[in-house]
Coordinates of C-alpha atoms in Angstrom, one line a residue:
R1 CA -7.3 -8.8 6.1
I2 CA -6.4 -5.8 4.3
L3 CA -2.7 -5.4 2.9
L4 CA -1.8 -1.7 4.1
G5 CA 1.1 0.5 3.1
T6 CA 2.4 3.8 1.7
A7 CA 3.3 5.1 -1.7
G8 CA 7.1 4.6 -1.6
W9 CA 9.1 3.6 1.3
L10 CA 11.6 6.6 1.0
R11 CA 10.7 10.2 1.8
D12 CA 12.9 13.0 3.2
D13 CA 10.4 13.6 6.2
W14 CA 10.6 10.0 7.0
Q15 CA 14.1 10.0 7.8
L16 CA 14.0 11.9 11.0
G17 CA 10.3 11.1 12.0
Y18 CA 10.0 7.4 11.1
Y19 CA 13.3 5.6 10.7
P20 CA 15.6 5.3 13.2
P21 CA 18.8 7.8 12.5
D22 CA 21.5 5.0 12.4
L23 CA 19.3 2.7 10.2
P24 CA 21.4 2.0 7.0
A25 CA 19.6 3.2 3.7
D26 CA 19.7 -0.6 2.6
W27 CA 17.9 -1.7 5.5
R28 CA 14.9 0.8 5.5
L29 CA 12.5 -1.2 3.2
A30 CA 12.9 -4.3 5.6
Y31 CA 12.3 -1.9 8.8
Y32 CA 9.1 -0.4 6.8
A33 CA 8.1 -4.2 6.3
N34 CA 7.5 -4.4 10.1
D35 CA 4.4 -1.9 10.0
A36 CA 3.6 -2.5 6.1
D37 CA 2.3 -5.3 3.9
C38 CA 2.8 -3.4 0.5
V39 CA 4.5 -0.4 -0.9
L40 CA 3.2 1.3 -4.4
L41 CA 5.7 2.3 -6.5
A42 CA 5.8 4.7 -9.3
A43 CA 7.3 3.4 -12.9
A44 CA 10.3 5.6 -12.4
Q45 CA 11.0 4.3 -9.1
W46 CA 11.1 0.6 -10.4
Q47 CA 11.9 0.6 -14.0
S48 CA 15.4 2.4 -13.8
P49 CA 16.5 1.5 -10.1
S50 CA 19.4 2.7 -8.3
P51 CA 22.0 0.3 -6.8
D52 CA 20.6 1.1 -3.3
F53 CA 17.1 0.5 -4.6
I54 CA 18.2 -3.0 -6.0
E55 CA 19.9 -3.7 -2.7
A56 CA 17.0 -2.9 -0.6
L57 CA 15.0 -5.1 -2.7
D58 CA 17.5 -8.1 -2.0
E59 CA 16.7 -7.6 1.6
M60 CA 12.9 -7.1 1.3
P61 CA 10.9 -9.6 3.3
G62 CA 9.0 -12.2 1.0
E63 CA 5.8 -11.3 2.5
L64 CA 6.0 -7.6 1.4
T65 CA 3.7 -6.9 -1.9
L66 CA 4.8 -4.6 -4.5
F67 CA 2.2 -2.6 -6.4
L68 CA 3.9 -1.3 -9.5
H69 CA 2.6 1.8 -11.6
A70 CA 3.1 0.5 -15.4
P71 CA 5.1 2.9 -17.5
D72 CA 3.2 5.7 -19.5
D73 CA 5.0 3.4 -22.6
A74 CA 3.3 0.4 -22.0
A75 CA 4.9 -1.0 -25.1
A76 CA 8.3 -0.9 -23.4
L77 CA 7.2 -2.8 -20.4
P78 CA 8.7 -6.3 -21.2
D79 CA 11.9 -4.7 -21.6
A80 CA 11.7 -2.5 -18.8
V81 CA 11.3 -5.1 -15.8
P82 CA 14.5 -5.3 -13.9
P83 CA 15.8 -8.9 -13.1
S84 CA 15.7 -8.0 -9.5
L85 CA 12.1 -7.7 -9.6
S86 CA 11.2 -11.0 -11.4
A87 CA 11.0 -13.1 -8.4
L88 CA 9.2 -10.8 -6.0
P89 CA 5.4 -10.7 -5.3
A90 CA 4.6 -7.8 -7.8
I91 CA 1.2 -6.8 -9.2
L92 CA 1.2 -4.3 -12.1
L93 CA -0.9 -1.2 -12.1
V94 CA -2.4 -0.8 -15.6
E95 CA -5.0 1.8 -17.3
Q96 CA -5.9 -1.0 -19.7
P97 CA -4.9 -4.7 -19.7
L98 CA -1.5 -5.2 -21.4
P99 CA -1.2 -8.2 -23.7
G100 CA 2.8 -8.0 -23.4
A101 CA 3.1 -8.4 -19.6
V102 CA 2.5 -12.4 -19.9
G103 CA 3.0 -13.7 -16.3
W104 CA 2.5 -10.7 -14.5
P105 CA -0.7 -10.1 -12.4
Q106 CA -2.3 -6.9 -13.5
W107 CA -5.0 -4.8 -11.8
V108 CA -6.8 -2.4 -13.9
A109 CA -7.8 1.3 -13.0
Q110 CA -11.0 2.3 -12.1
G111 CA -10.3 6.2 -11.8
D112 CA -7.4 7.9 -10.1
D113 CA -7.4 5.9 -6.9
R114 CA -8.5 2.5 -7.5
W115 CA -7.2 -0.6 -9.2
V116 CA -9.2 -3.8 -9.7
D117 CA -8.1 -7.6 -10.4
R118 CA -10.5 -8.5 -13.0
A119 CA -10.3 -12.2 -12.0
S120 CA -11.1 -11.9 -8.6
G121 CA -12.8 -8.6 -8.0
E122 CA -10.2 -7.4 -5.2
C123 CA -9.1 -4.2 -5.3
L124 CA -6.4 -1.6 -4.3
V125 CA -7.7 1.6 -2.8
R126 CA -5.1 4.7 -2.7
W127 CA -6.1 7.3 0.0
W128 CA -4.6 10.9 -0.5
L129 CA -4.1 12.5 3.1
E130 CA -3.5 16.3 3.6
S131 CA -3.9 15.4 7.2
A132 CA -3.8 12.6 9.5
D133 CA -6.9 13.0 11.5
L134 CA -8.0 9.8 13.0
R135 CA -11.6 10.5 12.7
Q136 CA -11.6 11.1 9.0
L137 CA -9.6 7.8 8.7
R138 CA -12.4 6.0 10.5
A139 CA -15.2 7.6 8.5
R140 CA -13.1 6.7 5.4
A141 CA -12.6 2.9 6.5
E142 CA -16.1 2.6 7.4
A143 CA -16.6 3.4 3.8
L144 CA -14.3 1.0 2.1
P145 CA -15.7 -1.5 -0.3
A146 CA -15.9 -4.8 0.7
E147 CA -13.7 -6.0 -2.1
T148 CA -10.9 -3.8 -0.8
A149 CA -7.8 -6.3 -0.6
A150 CA -5.3 -3.3 -0.2
L151 CA -5.0 0.0 0.9
V152 CA -2.1 2.6 0.3
L153 CA -1.6 5.7 1.9
D154 CA -0.1 8.8 0.1
G155 CA -0.1 12.6 0.3
P156 CA 1.8 15.0 2.7
S157 CA 0.7 13.2 5.5
A158 CA 1.0 9.6 4.6
S159 CA 3.4 7.6 6.7
P160 CA 4.4 4.3 8.0
A161 CA 3.9 5.2 11.5
L162 CA 0.0 5.7 10.7
L163 CA -0.5 2.1 9.6
A164 CA -0.6 0.7 13.0
D165 CA -3.5 3.0 13.7
L166 CA -5.5 2.4 10.7
R167 CA -4.9 -1.3 11.1
T168 CA -6.9 -1.1 14.6
L169 CA -9.4 0.9 12.9
L170 CA -10.1 -1.7 10.1
E171 CA -9.9 -4.5 12.6
L172 CA -12.6 -2.5 14.9
R173 CA -14.7 -2.3 11.6
H174 CA -15.0 -5.9 10.8
S175 CA -15.2 -6.8 14.6
R176 CA -18.6 -5.0 15.1
T177 CA -21.4 -7.4 15.8
P178 CA -24.9 -6.3 16.8
V179 CA -24.9 -7.0 20.4
E180 CA -28.1 -7.9 22.0
R181 CA -29.0 -5.5 24.8
P182 CA -30.9 -6.8 27.9
P183 CA -34.4 -5.4 28.3
R184 CA -34.7 -2.5 30.4
I185 CA -36.0 -2.6 33.9
R186 CA -38.7 -0.4 34.9

C-alpha cells in the first residue's frame, strides 16, 4: 500500500473547499488524516512552528507519517528539531545524508521530485498538479516505480479531496491480473 498525502495540510483554498467551515484550526490535521497517510512539510513549516502548528501536531493521529524537508543549512539541523516532532513518525528528506541527524530516518533526493531510502530502496514521489484530470492521474499511476512507498500531491490543483480517487486508481493498478478469456464460438 502506498502512503498518500499532500504538501502541507493548510492552504487558503482548502478552507472553503475541503475543510468544514466550523472545524477549529487545530483539528484540521486530524481531519486531514481521515483522507491522507502522510504529509510533506517544508523546512520553514516545521523548524519554527507556530503555537497552532504545535497544537495540531499534539492532536495528530499516530499513523500519519511526516516527510520533513531538511533545512538549507543542514549544519543547524540537530538544534532545529522542535521537541514536539521528536516522538512523531517522521522522515527527513535530504540532498545528501546528514551525519549529524542521528536517529532520524533520511531519504536522499534523486532529482526534484523523488527521495529514496538507501536502506530499503523505497521512495517518496511528489507530483506537481496543474489540473486534477483523473485520466492524467491514471496514466501517471501506471508509470509509478514499483518501489514507491509514498506519493505526495503538490501544486495549484493538489487537494486532500483527490486522495480517495487516487487511492482507487492505485488499487486498480495493483489488482489487474490477466483474465483468461473463453474461446470464441464459431
